[in-house]
Tab-separated table of C-alpha atoms in Angstrom:
chain	number	residue	atom	x	y	z
A	288	MET	CA	2.623	-35.200	7.917
A	289	LYS	CA	0.546	-32.460	6.240
A	290	THR	CA	1.970	-30.616	3.245
A	291	ALA	CA	1.985	-26.890	4.022
A	292	LEU	CA	3.593	-25.640	0.817
A	293	SER	CA	3.766	-27.271	-2.572
A	294	VAL	CA	5.584	-25.623	-5.483
A	295	LYS	CA	5.439	-27.414	-8.832
A	296	ASN	CA	7.251	-26.612	-12.085
A	297	ILE	CA	7.489	-22.847	-11.568
A	298	ASN	CA	9.282	-20.719	-14.175
A	299	PHE	CA	9.612	-16.957	-14.009
A	300	SER	CA	11.517	-14.252	-15.862
A	301	TYR	CA	11.974	-10.487	-15.774
A	302	GLY	CA	11.761	-9.623	-19.451
A	303	LYS	CA	14.394	-11.779	-21.098
A	304	LYS	CA	16.235	-12.480	-17.853
A	305	THR	CA	15.257	-15.817	-16.364
A	306	ALA	CA	14.847	-15.639	-12.592
A	307	LEU	CA	13.505	-19.118	-11.782
A	308	LYS	CA	13.787	-22.343	-13.796
A	309	ASN	CA	11.483	-25.301	-13.217
A	310	ILE	CA	11.264	-24.989	-9.418
A	311	SER	CA	9.508	-27.820	-7.545
A	312	PHE	CA	9.564	-28.677	-3.835
A	313	THR	CA	7.266	-29.279	-0.857
A	314	ILE	CA	7.438	-28.330	2.830
A	315	ASN	CA	5.551	-30.192	5.556
A	316	SER	CA	4.078	-28.916	8.830
A	317	GLY	CA	6.659	-28.628	11.595
A	318	GLU	CA	9.496	-28.600	9.079
A	319	CYS	CA	12.011	-25.765	8.997
A	320	THR	CA	13.478	-25.384	5.518
A	321	LEU	CA	16.333	-23.006	4.901
A	322	LEU	CA	16.484	-21.583	1.434
A	323	LEU	CA	20.164	-20.976	0.763
A	324	GLY	CA	21.314	-18.833	-2.085
A	325	ALA	CA	23.681	-16.009	-2.870
A	326	ASN	CA	22.345	-12.552	-3.762
A	327	GLY	CA	20.429	-12.742	-7.036
A	328	ALA	CA	19.811	-16.490	-6.737
A	329	GLY	CA	16.046	-15.960	-7.051
A	330	LYS	CA	15.026	-16.211	-3.382
A	331	SER	CA	13.044	-12.961	-3.293
A	332	THR	CA	11.373	-13.761	-6.627
A	333	LEU	CA	10.269	-17.117	-5.260
A	334	PHE	CA	8.839	-15.339	-2.217
A	335	SER	CA	7.022	-12.833	-4.437
A	336	LEU	CA	5.388	-15.732	-6.262
A	337	ILE	CA	4.376	-17.550	-3.068
A	338	THR	CA	2.896	-14.323	-1.659
A	339	ARG	CA	1.207	-13.665	-5.025
A	340	LEU	CA	2.833	-10.333	-5.617
A	341	TYR	CA	3.597	-11.804	-9.026
A	342	ASP	CA	1.860	-14.624	-10.858
A	343	SER	CA	3.723	-17.292	-12.743
A	344	ARG	CA	2.193	-18.286	-16.074
A	345	ASP	CA	3.048	-21.931	-15.651
A	346	GLY	CA	3.320	-24.304	-12.733
A	347	THR	CA	1.311	-24.255	-9.502
A	348	ILE	CA	1.819	-23.099	-5.933
A	349	SER	CA	-0.471	-24.473	-3.203
A	350	LEU	CA	-0.686	-23.634	0.487
A	351	CYS	CA	-2.253	-26.374	2.607
A	352	GLY	CA	-3.844	-27.755	-0.565
A	353	PHE	CA	-5.246	-24.409	-1.777
A	354	ASP	CA	-4.013	-23.183	-5.151
A	355	ILE	CA	-2.653	-19.640	-4.757
A	356	LYS	CA	-4.303	-18.459	-8.000
A	357	LYS	CA	-7.644	-20.266	-7.825
A	358	HIS	CA	-8.241	-20.063	-4.068
A	359	SER	CA	-6.024	-17.149	-3.130
A	360	ARG	CA	-8.123	-16.147	-0.091
A	361	GLN	CA	-7.995	-19.575	1.536
A	362	ALA	CA	-4.307	-19.880	0.662
A	363	LEU	CA	-3.220	-16.437	1.916
A	364	MET	CA	-5.165	-16.912	5.179
A	365	ARG	CA	-2.690	-19.640	6.030
A	366	LEU	CA	0.395	-17.617	5.253
A	367	GLY	CA	2.544	-15.460	7.529
A	368	VAL	CA	5.345	-13.397	5.986
A	369	VAL	CA	8.354	-11.430	7.171
A	370	PHE	CA	9.843	-9.522	4.266
A	371	GLN	CA	13.480	-8.629	3.769
A	372	GLN	CA	12.888	-4.912	4.303
A	373	THR	CA	11.055	-3.815	7.387
A	374	THR	CA	7.380	-3.242	6.649
A	375	LEU	CA	6.311	-1.642	9.904
A	376	ASP	CA	4.945	1.869	9.926
A	377	ILE	CA	7.571	3.734	11.914
A	378	ASP	CA	5.272	6.651	12.804
A	379	LEU	CA	2.797	4.347	14.551
A	380	THR	CA	3.166	2.411	17.799
A	381	VAL	CA	3.803	-1.327	17.994
A	382	LEU	CA	0.178	-1.856	19.020
A	383	GLN	CA	-1.208	0.273	16.178
A	384	ASN	CA	0.878	-1.670	13.653
A	385	LEU	CA	-0.333	-4.999	14.993
A	386	ARG	CA	-3.951	-3.845	15.130
A	387	TYR	CA	-3.704	-2.971	11.458
A	388	HIS	CA	-2.662	-6.542	10.729
A	389	ILE	CA	-5.497	-7.870	12.926
A	390	ALA	CA	-7.955	-5.815	10.861
A	391	LEU	CA	-6.472	-7.082	7.578
A	392	HIS	CA	-7.228	-10.602	8.736
A	393	GLY	CA	-10.778	-9.737	9.826
A	394	MET	CA	-10.315	-10.519	13.515
A	395	SER	CA	-12.430	-8.768	16.163
A	396	ARG	CA	-10.732	-6.221	18.426
A	397	LYS	CA	-11.161	-8.492	21.483
A	398	GLN	CA	-9.765	-11.594	19.793
A	399	GLY	CA	-7.029	-9.499	18.208
A	400	ASN	CA	-5.911	-7.950	21.502
A	401	LEU	CA	-5.621	-11.405	22.998
A	402	ARG	CA	-3.480	-12.659	20.120
A	403	ILE	CA	-1.321	-9.513	20.223
A	404	GLN	CA	-0.654	-10.080	23.926
A	405	GLU	CA	0.206	-13.763	23.362
A	406	GLU	CA	2.615	-13.115	20.524
A	407	LEU	CA	4.286	-10.038	22.020
A	408	GLU	CA	4.801	-11.885	25.295
A	409	ARG	CA	6.381	-14.766	23.391
A	410	PHE	CA	8.956	-12.295	22.027
A	411	ASN	CA	9.255	-10.314	25.284
A	412	MET	CA	7.871	-7.204	23.647
A	413	TYR	CA	4.505	-6.756	25.356
A	414	GLU	CA	5.776	-4.061	27.729
A	415	ARG	CA	6.884	-2.017	24.743
A	416	ARG	CA	3.596	-2.150	22.847
A	417	HIS	CA	2.884	1.583	23.259
A	418	GLU	CA	6.290	2.667	21.932
A	419	GLN	CA	6.636	4.159	18.484
A	420	VAL	CA	8.317	1.724	16.082
A	421	ARG	CA	10.810	4.483	15.246
A	422	GLN	CA	12.230	4.132	18.790
A	423	LEU	CA	12.925	0.383	18.518
A	424	ASN	CA	16.279	-1.077	17.463
A	425	GLY	CA	16.618	-3.384	14.441
A	426	GLY	CA	16.352	-6.600	16.453
A	427	HIS	CA	13.193	-5.478	18.257
A	428	LYS	CA	11.589	-4.344	15.011
A	429	ARG	CA	12.212	-7.816	13.615
A	430	ARG	CA	10.689	-9.443	16.683
A	431	VAL	CA	7.577	-7.311	16.245
A	432	GLU	CA	7.406	-8.288	12.572
A	433	ILE	CA	7.655	-11.994	13.367
A	434	ALA	CA	5.025	-11.593	16.112
A	435	ARG	CA	2.820	-9.810	13.571
A	436	SER	CA	3.215	-12.588	11.016
A	437	LEU	CA	1.953	-15.106	13.602
A	438	LEU	CA	-1.125	-13.220	14.819
A	439	HIS	CA	-3.550	-15.050	12.520
A	440	LYS	CA	-1.993	-18.458	13.338
A	441	PRO	CA	-0.573	-19.279	9.905
A	442	SER	CA	0.359	-22.794	8.822
A	443	LEU	CA	3.306	-21.556	6.773
A	444	LEU	CA	5.777	-18.859	7.798
A	445	LEU	CA	7.957	-17.234	5.135
A	446	LEU	CA	11.012	-15.312	6.274
A	447	ASP	CA	13.025	-13.442	3.692
A	448	GLU	CA	16.483	-12.857	5.194
A	449	PRO	CA	15.025	-11.494	8.447
A	450	THR	CA	18.359	-11.282	10.271
A	451	VAL	CA	20.268	-9.179	7.736
A	452	GLY	CA	21.893	-6.200	9.431
A	453	LEU	CA	21.272	-7.424	12.988
A	454	ASP	CA	23.910	-7.908	15.686
A	455	VAL	CA	24.914	-11.422	16.776
A	456	PRO	CA	22.717	-11.694	19.948
A	457	SER	CA	19.606	-10.442	18.084
A	458	ARG	CA	20.247	-12.896	15.238
A	459	LYS	CA	20.748	-15.788	17.627
A	460	SER	CA	17.562	-14.985	19.506
A	461	ILE	CA	15.457	-14.786	16.326
A	462	VAL	CA	16.925	-18.017	14.918
A	463	GLU	CA	16.092	-19.792	18.182
A	464	HIS	CA	12.547	-18.412	18.326
A	465	VAL	CA	11.740	-19.456	14.782
A	466	HIS	CA	13.056	-22.984	15.263
A	467	GLN	CA	10.948	-23.295	18.419
A	468	LEU	CA	7.906	-22.180	16.434
A	469	ALA	CA	8.413	-24.915	13.855
A	470	THR	CA	8.831	-27.723	16.371
A	471	GLY	CA	6.505	-26.456	19.125
A	472	ASN	CA	3.618	-25.091	17.031
A	473	GLN	CA	3.896	-27.391	14.003
A	474	ILE	CA	4.328	-24.406	11.681
A	475	ALA	CA	6.091	-24.988	8.376
A	476	VAL	CA	8.910	-22.467	7.955
A	477	LEU	CA	10.642	-21.392	4.760
A	478	TRP	CA	13.597	-19.201	5.701
A	479	ALA	CA	15.606	-17.511	2.979
A	480	THR	CA	19.165	-16.754	4.005
A	481	HIS	CA	22.746	-16.726	2.854
A	482	LEU	CA	24.091	-17.092	6.393
A	483	ILE	CA	25.209	-20.680	6.933
A	484	ASP	CA	25.394	-20.332	10.731
A	485	GLU	CA	21.609	-20.000	10.954
A	486	ILE	CA	21.159	-23.676	10.067
A	487	TYR	CA	20.166	-26.153	12.814
A	488	PRO	CA	21.069	-29.866	12.545
A	489	ASP	CA	17.445	-30.952	11.935
A	490	ASP	CA	16.704	-28.377	9.246
A	491	SER	CA	15.988	-29.189	5.634
A	492	LEU	CA	17.953	-27.287	3.045
A	493	LEU	CA	17.048	-25.972	-0.368
A	494	VAL	CA	20.001	-24.625	-2.335
A	495	LEU	CA	19.061	-22.143	-5.032
A	496	HIS	CA	21.575	-20.886	-7.552
A	497	GLN	CA	20.907	-18.759	-10.635
A	498	GLY	CA	17.208	-19.615	-10.469
A	499	GLU	CA	17.682	-23.388	-10.216
A	500	ILE	CA	17.439	-25.803	-7.306
A	501	LYS	CA	20.877	-27.329	-6.941
A	502	ALA	CA	20.121	-29.528	-3.941
A	503	ARG	CA	17.237	-30.383	-1.619
A	504	GLY	CA	17.165	-32.456	1.574
A	505	SER	CA	18.637	-32.875	5.035
A	506	ILE	CA	22.117	-31.640	5.942
A	507	ASN	CA	23.486	-35.196	5.876
A	508	HIS	CA	21.957	-35.838	2.480
A	509	ILE	CA	23.574	-32.728	1.015
A	510	LEU	CA	26.957	-33.428	2.609
A	511	GLU	CA	26.808	-36.941	1.206
A	512	LYS	CA	25.780	-35.752	-2.206
A	513	THR	CA	28.577	-33.186	-2.414
A	514	GLN	CA	31.194	-35.299	-0.610
A	515	ARG	CA	31.987	-32.420	1.728
A	516	GLN	CA	32.537	-32.152	5.499
A	517	ASN	CA	30.511	-29.003	6.164
A	518	ILE	CA	27.636	-27.048	4.663
A	519	SER	CA	29.780	-24.074	3.805
A	520	ASP	CA	31.989	-26.198	1.509
A	521	ALA	CA	28.980	-28.065	0.151
A	522	PHE	CA	27.257	-24.776	-0.711
A	523	TYR	CA	30.443	-23.549	-2.392
A	524	LYS	CA	30.672	-26.674	-4.496
A	525	LEU	CA	26.997	-26.585	-5.466
A	526	THR	CA	27.095	-22.964	-6.513
A	527	THR	CA	30.488	-22.853	-8.223
A	528	GLY	CA	31.002	-26.468	-9.209
A	529	GLU	CA	34.475	-26.265	-7.674
A	530	SER	CA	36.097	-27.562	-4.505
A	531	ALA	CA	36.428	-25.109	-1.620
B	110	MET	CA	-19.675	-13.312	8.270
B	111	ILE	CA	-17.772	-12.460	5.112
B	112	ILE	CA	-19.390	-8.986	5.104
B	113	LEU	CA	-18.164	-8.438	8.668
B	114	TYR	CA	-14.695	-9.483	7.540
B	115	PHE	CA	-14.724	-7.015	4.620
B	116	TRP	CA	-16.041	-4.297	6.942
B	117	ARG	CA	-13.260	-4.848	9.493
B	118	VAL	CA	-10.618	-4.684	6.776
B	119	MET	CA	-12.042	-1.437	5.446
B	120	LEU	CA	-12.157	0.109	8.921
B	121	GLY	CA	-8.622	-1.068	9.638
B	122	ILE	CA	-7.187	0.474	6.458
B	123	THR	CA	-9.091	3.758	6.919
B	124	ASN	CA	-8.076	3.973	10.563
B	125	ARG	CA	-4.421	3.473	9.677
B	126	GLU	CA	-4.492	6.176	6.978
B	127	LEU	CA	-6.113	8.665	9.367
B	128	LEU	CA	-3.609	7.834	12.132
B	129	ARG	CA	-0.701	8.247	9.731
B	130	PHE	CA	-2.058	11.537	8.485
B	131	LEU	CA	-2.568	12.926	11.970
B	132	LYS	CA	0.896	11.786	13.089
B	133	GLN	CA	2.548	13.406	10.082
B	134	LYS	CA	1.905	16.971	11.208
B	135	GLU	CA	3.997	18.473	8.398
B	136	ARG	CA	1.773	16.772	5.834
B	137	PHE	CA	-1.342	18.090	7.544
B	138	ILE	CA	0.007	21.625	7.677
B	139	SER	CA	1.317	21.673	4.114
B	140	ALA	CA	-1.980	20.274	2.834
B	141	LEU	CA	-3.670	23.328	4.339
B	142	VAL	CA	-1.018	25.942	3.638
B	143	ARG	CA	-1.065	25.321	-0.129
B	144	PRO	CA	-4.724	26.273	-0.745
B	145	LEU	CA	-4.609	29.006	1.899
B	146	ILE	CA	-1.722	30.749	0.134
B	147	TRP	CA	-3.743	30.627	-3.067
B	148	LEU	CA	-6.715	32.072	-1.209
B	149	PHE	CA	-4.972	34.760	0.830
B	150	VAL	CA	-2.293	35.810	-1.646
B	151	PHE	CA	-3.157	34.802	-5.207
B	152	ALA	CA	-6.917	35.391	-5.036
B	153	ALA	CA	-6.539	38.621	-3.083
B	154	GLY	CA	-4.093	39.924	-5.693
B	155	PHE	CA	-6.323	39.008	-8.626
B	156	ARG	CA	-9.498	40.305	-7.035
B	157	ALA	CA	-9.170	43.705	-8.659
B	158	THR	CA	-8.176	42.525	-12.132
B	159	LEU	CA	-10.684	39.714	-12.676
B	160	GLY	CA	-14.304	40.720	-13.078
B	161	LEU	CA	-16.788	37.882	-12.901
B	162	ALA	CA	-20.291	37.894	-14.360
B	163	ILE	CA	-23.185	36.323	-12.507
B	164	ILE	CA	-23.059	32.597	-13.293
B	165	PRO	CA	-24.825	29.666	-11.621
B	166	PRO	CA	-24.795	28.684	-8.829
B	167	TYR	CA	-24.085	32.300	-7.773
B	168	GLU	CA	-27.065	34.635	-7.700
B	169	THR	CA	-25.127	37.849	-7.351
B	170	TYR	CA	-21.725	39.325	-8.139
B	171	ILE	CA	-19.072	37.557	-6.124
B	172	LEU	CA	-15.505	38.227	-5.123
B	173	TYR	CA	-12.775	36.250	-6.844
B	174	GLU	CA	-11.963	34.529	-3.530
B	175	VAL	CA	-15.496	33.157	-3.440
B	176	TYR	CA	-15.181	31.868	-6.993
B	177	ILE	CA	-11.796	30.232	-6.441
B	178	ALA	CA	-12.718	28.482	-3.137
B	179	PRO	CA	-14.346	25.361	-4.729
B	180	GLY	CA	-11.328	25.095	-7.043
B	181	LEU	CA	-9.060	25.119	-3.995
B	182	ILE	CA	-11.182	22.405	-2.393
B	183	GLY	CA	-10.637	20.395	-5.578
B	184	MET	CA	-6.929	21.226	-5.318
B	185	ILE	CA	-6.807	19.773	-1.794
B	186	GLN	CA	-8.359	16.550	-3.052
B	187	LEU	CA	-6.200	16.443	-6.186
B	188	PHE	CA	-2.987	16.819	-4.175
B	189	ASN	CA	-4.212	14.366	-1.578
B	190	GLY	CA	-4.930	11.804	-4.295
B	191	MET	CA	-1.436	12.275	-5.687
B	192	GLN	CA	0.077	12.199	-2.197
B	193	SER	CA	-1.623	8.843	-1.580
B	194	SER	CA	-0.316	7.668	-4.912
B	195	LEU	CA	3.198	8.848	-4.017
B	196	SER	CA	3.023	7.024	-0.693
B	197	MET	CA	1.866	3.876	-2.500
B	198	VAL	CA	4.858	4.000	-4.843
B	199	TYR	CA	7.091	4.614	-1.805
B	200	ASP	CA	5.442	1.774	0.129
B	201	ARG	CA	5.858	-0.506	-2.868
B	202	GLU	CA	9.540	0.321	-3.170
B	203	MET	CA	10.092	0.040	0.576
B	204	GLY	CA	8.063	-3.147	0.831
B	205	SER	CA	5.282	-2.158	3.248
B	206	MET	CA	2.743	-2.324	0.415
B	207	ARG	CA	3.294	-6.077	0.441
B	208	ILE	CA	1.624	-6.403	3.833
B	209	LEU	CA	-1.561	-5.097	2.261
B	210	MET	CA	-1.148	-7.186	-0.887
B	211	VAL	CA	-0.765	-10.493	1.001
B	212	CYS	CA	-3.978	-9.838	2.908
B	213	PRO	CA	-6.396	-12.680	2.020
B	214	LEU	CA	-8.967	-10.512	0.263
B	215	PRO	CA	-9.426	-9.659	-3.414
B	216	ARG	CA	-6.967	-7.050	-4.571
B	217	TRP	CA	-9.708	-4.856	-6.075
B	218	PHE	CA	-11.314	-4.654	-2.629
B	219	LEU	CA	-8.033	-3.709	-0.961
B	220	LEU	CA	-7.503	-0.950	-3.521
B	221	ILE	CA	-11.031	0.348	-2.943
B	222	CYS	CA	-10.354	0.361	0.825
B	223	LYS	CA	-7.154	2.291	0.248
B	224	LEU	CA	-9.094	4.725	-1.932
B	225	ILE	CA	-11.860	5.191	0.658
B	226	ALA	CA	-9.227	5.797	3.343
B	227	GLY	CA	-7.494	8.435	1.181
B	228	THR	CA	-10.824	10.108	0.435
B	229	ALA	CA	-11.671	10.246	4.160
B	230	VAL	CA	-8.345	11.994	4.791
B	231	SER	CA	-9.009	14.495	1.993
B	232	ILE	CA	-12.516	15.289	3.311
B	233	LEU	CA	-11.061	15.956	6.743
B	234	GLN	CA	-8.636	18.441	5.176
B	235	VAL	CA	-11.433	20.090	3.183
B	236	TYR	CA	-13.589	20.697	6.259
B	237	VAL	CA	-10.666	22.287	8.103
B	238	PHE	CA	-10.176	24.512	5.028
B	239	LEU	CA	-13.899	25.375	5.002
B	240	ILE	CA	-13.733	26.440	8.655
B	241	ILE	CA	-10.769	28.749	7.958
B	242	ALA	CA	-12.522	30.098	4.843
B	243	TRP	CA	-15.632	30.795	6.947
B	244	PHE	CA	-13.626	33.095	9.198
B	245	TYR	CA	-12.209	34.767	6.067
B	246	ASP	CA	-15.810	35.589	5.128
B	247	ILE	CA	-16.101	33.012	2.401
B	248	GLN	CA	-19.360	31.480	3.424
B	249	ALA	CA	-22.047	29.418	1.758
B	250	PRO	CA	-25.596	28.722	3.004
B	251	GLU	CA	-25.530	26.455	6.054
B	252	ILE	CA	-27.164	23.583	4.160
B	253	GLY	CA	-24.224	23.741	1.738
B	254	TYR	CA	-21.887	22.375	4.381
B	255	LEU	CA	-23.964	19.206	4.440
B	256	SER	CA	-24.779	18.957	0.749
B	257	ILE	CA	-21.091	19.347	-0.159
B	258	PHE	CA	-20.308	16.114	1.698
B	259	PRO	CA	-21.533	13.583	-0.941
B	260	ALA	CA	-19.929	15.710	-3.665
B	261	LEU	CA	-16.616	15.561	-1.796
B	262	ILE	CA	-16.920	11.783	-1.535
B	263	LEU	CA	-17.354	11.381	-5.290
B	264	SER	CA	-14.710	13.932	-6.273
B	265	GLY	CA	-12.309	12.480	-3.690
B	266	LEU	CA	-12.876	8.978	-5.024
B	267	MET	CA	-12.361	10.098	-8.625
B	268	LEU	CA	-9.140	11.997	-7.914
B	269	GLY	CA	-7.920	9.251	-5.589
B	270	ALA	CA	-8.584	6.640	-8.290
B	271	LEU	CA	-6.518	8.742	-10.689
B	272	GLY	CA	-3.715	8.689	-8.103
B	273	LEU	CA	-4.004	4.903	-7.785
B	274	LEU	CA	-3.830	4.553	-11.536
B	275	MET	CA	-0.706	6.721	-11.595
B	276	SER	CA	0.915	4.626	-8.865
B	277	SER	CA	0.268	1.440	-10.850
B	278	LEU	CA	1.949	2.992	-13.901
B	279	ILE	CA	4.967	4.511	-12.171
B	280	LYS	CA	7.864	2.137	-11.777
B	281	GLN	CA	10.113	4.223	-9.561
B	282	LEU	CA	9.747	6.988	-7.050
B	283	GLU	CA	12.049	9.236	-9.090
B	284	ASN	CA	9.487	9.327	-11.900
B	285	PHE	CA	7.000	11.033	-9.667
B	286	ALA	CA	8.246	14.514	-10.554
B	287	GLY	CA	6.933	13.826	-14.059
B	288	VAL	CA	3.473	13.257	-12.630
B	289	MET	CA	3.583	16.690	-11.041
B	290	ASN	CA	4.553	18.308	-14.322
B	291	PHE	CA	2.378	16.316	-16.681
B	292	VAL	CA	-0.685	15.498	-14.590
B	293	ILE	CA	-1.265	17.723	-11.569
B	294	PHE	CA	-0.316	21.129	-12.980
B	295	PRO	CA	-2.075	20.766	-16.380
B	296	MET	CA	-5.135	19.320	-14.657
B	297	PHE	CA	-5.326	22.195	-12.219
B	298	PHE	CA	-4.524	25.060	-14.569
B	299	MET	CA	-6.612	23.772	-17.477
B	300	SER	CA	-9.765	23.681	-15.418
B	301	THR	CA	-12.542	25.842	-14.040
B	302	ALA	CA	-10.782	25.986	-10.677
B	303	LEU	CA	-9.240	29.392	-11.359
B	304	TYR	CA	-11.413	30.885	-14.132
B	305	PRO	CA	-14.944	30.221	-15.383
B	306	LEU	CA	-15.328	28.501	-18.758
B	307	TRP	CA	-16.688	31.566	-20.560
B	308	LYS	CA	-13.631	33.526	-19.506
B	309	ILE	CA	-11.315	30.799	-20.839
B	310	LYS	CA	-13.288	30.706	-24.120
B	311	GLU	CA	-12.606	34.407	-24.628
B	312	SER	CA	-8.885	33.742	-24.801
B	313	SER	CA	-8.617	30.306	-26.434
B	314	LEU	CA	-11.125	27.860	-27.877
B	315	LEU	CA	-8.665	24.970	-27.540
B	316	LEU	CA	-8.089	25.740	-23.877
B	317	TYR	CA	-11.844	26.030	-23.419
B	318	ASN	CA	-12.366	22.522	-24.833
B	319	LEU	CA	-9.538	21.080	-22.743
B	320	ALA	CA	-10.933	22.687	-19.595
B	321	HIS	CA	-14.470	21.603	-20.433
B	322	TYR	CA	-13.534	17.922	-20.831
B	323	ASN	CA	-11.065	17.915	-17.964
B	324	PRO	CA	-12.509	15.609	-15.257
B	325	PHE	CA	-11.038	17.903	-12.612
B	326	SER	CA	-13.222	20.780	-13.917
B	327	GLN	CA	-16.294	18.597	-13.587
B	328	ALA	CA	-15.351	17.620	-10.039
B	329	VAL	CA	-14.844	21.304	-9.152
B	330	GLU	CA	-18.231	22.219	-10.637
B	331	LEU	CA	-19.883	19.377	-8.723
B	332	ILE	CA	-18.356	20.752	-5.512
B	333	ARG	CA	-19.203	24.372	-6.414
B	334	PHE	CA	-22.908	23.616	-6.935
B	335	ALA	CA	-23.153	21.260	-3.960
B	336	TRP	CA	-21.654	23.901	-1.667
B	337	TYR	CA	-24.576	26.146	-2.570
B	338	GLY	CA	-27.083	23.342	-1.980
B	339	GLN	CA	-27.543	22.626	-5.715
B	340	PHE	CA	-27.072	19.508	-7.789
B	341	ASN	CA	-25.119	19.674	-11.054
B	342	GLN	CA	-26.276	16.545	-12.854
B	343	SER	CA	-23.889	16.642	-15.812
B	344	ALA	CA	-20.879	17.214	-13.530
B	345	PHE	CA	-22.063	14.352	-11.333
B	346	ILE	CA	-22.368	11.899	-14.241
B	347	TYR	CA	-19.057	12.998	-15.761
B	348	THR	CA	-17.224	12.646	-12.420
B	349	LEU	CA	-18.836	9.263	-11.756
B	350	VAL	CA	-17.879	7.922	-15.190
B	351	ALA	CA	-14.312	9.249	-14.792
B	352	PHE	CA	-14.110	7.506	-11.401
B	353	ILE	CA	-15.270	4.173	-12.862
B	354	ILE	CA	-12.755	4.408	-15.724
B	355	PHE	CA	-9.787	5.390	-13.496
B	356	MET	CA	-10.629	2.773	-10.877
B	357	SER	CA	-11.060	-0.040	-13.420
B	358	ALA	CA	-7.723	0.860	-15.000
B	359	ALA	CA	-6.029	0.958	-11.563
B	360	ILE	CA	-7.436	-2.463	-10.625
B	361	PHE	CA	-6.180	-3.824	-13.944
B	362	GLY	CA	-2.787	-2.236	-13.267
B	363	TYR	CA	-2.483	-3.932	-9.865
B	364	ASN	CA	-3.637	-7.362	-11.065
B	365	PRO	CA	-0.717	-9.762	-10.544
B	366	SER	CA	-1.579	-11.697	-13.725
B	367	LYS	CA	-2.085	-8.648	-15.934
B	368	GLY	CA	-1.257	-4.949	-15.881
B	369	MET	CA	1.973	-3.434	-14.658
B	370	MET	CA	2.735	-6.199	-12.168
B	371	MET	CA	3.030	-8.583	-15.094
B	372	LYS	CA	5.203	-6.222	-17.112
B	373	LYS	CA	7.699	-6.138	-14.242
B	374	GLY	CA	8.131	-9.880	-14.302
B	375	ARG	CA	6.695	-12.965	-15.981
């Protein structure tokens, strides 16, 4: 299986406050990895480093074998991102927002329109392409953002708590869509969340706490390691060191 | 192929800025109302009290409104540059700036695209202002409406680059009020936008020197001469050099390994 994301020995701090300590992990194509961590665990910082909003002075991050610092163009071409806060322009229509993304990835208008149709249809949003983003509800905005992140056919999809603030049906629908993407399209997914119910049985888990990886592996592996019956208790033990 | 890619990105960013500007009608109106109030109210009031000698590029005595018009064009571009900067700080805080920053092209190029887009918006505003001024009898030779165009590009780029630099230095949106007080107002008032240099020299030598070396003054003079179909070489060089300095500093500020990005986290 191809390695889509490789993070090796990453350290990062905000002034004197350490945000990430010696982080190393890999994610393969078709693998859905859930990054679990409480608020302030370092999830968003890790995402900022992978998206190259910040640079880490030591360690390396590679996307599909391309170092994010040395070959940032080749690396970022293979990356799709959905940030925690909505990043759509609410004054523009769905189509105008997606066309902006198409332009940022250098696609022609014809090719772009085709991809927009494919992705919006996948999320049942094509009929609403001429609506202003302002008129969409939270769940639909998120669908548009995920569709946008897939337009340039990335190998790695980063999702930073995309379901926060959504109602239960919207959350369920997005969780299902993303898992289908990983298995059906062989996209590697790194999904930051603190919602345990978004985990599927085949997912890999990465537990981050106070900037350190506390556990990494399949659900069974983590349950075995922590001697717990469910992920919620295992997470509690890993992050507090106590029994639930 | 790579040139086509860069070209599409630039068109995409410019198109988005123009769409946003046209959709935000309040921004469009306020961008015009500000200089028009200065023209219709301030300049009309001062017309009687301020006597102006014949100075290049003018070949005859002119009304104060005629003198102030290039300064107001500069004002449009100065405020537009700062508005772009404000929206960049807002976008950065709200997260939408990240969509641009994760685009697989060099960051310096993305910033230049953003700058070109902002300049295009400011030139659009200036031409609408020029049309209104025409009907208010503030008119230049017809050729001036063409020759002003390259001057507006350079002045727009310089003032936009200053805005970009500001946005790389400002950590939070709340700090933007300081920019108004310490950058925009001093730049505008200590310049040749409202009074000619010789008039400023009569009242204060210090103010004269500040106005003379103020890049905004040079941009206004470049516009003033260009509007009358003339080329002010020293103003051109000064504005160009100021643009290169501001832009280089802004690119440094947005570099994820250096500049302000690095100060925020390491």
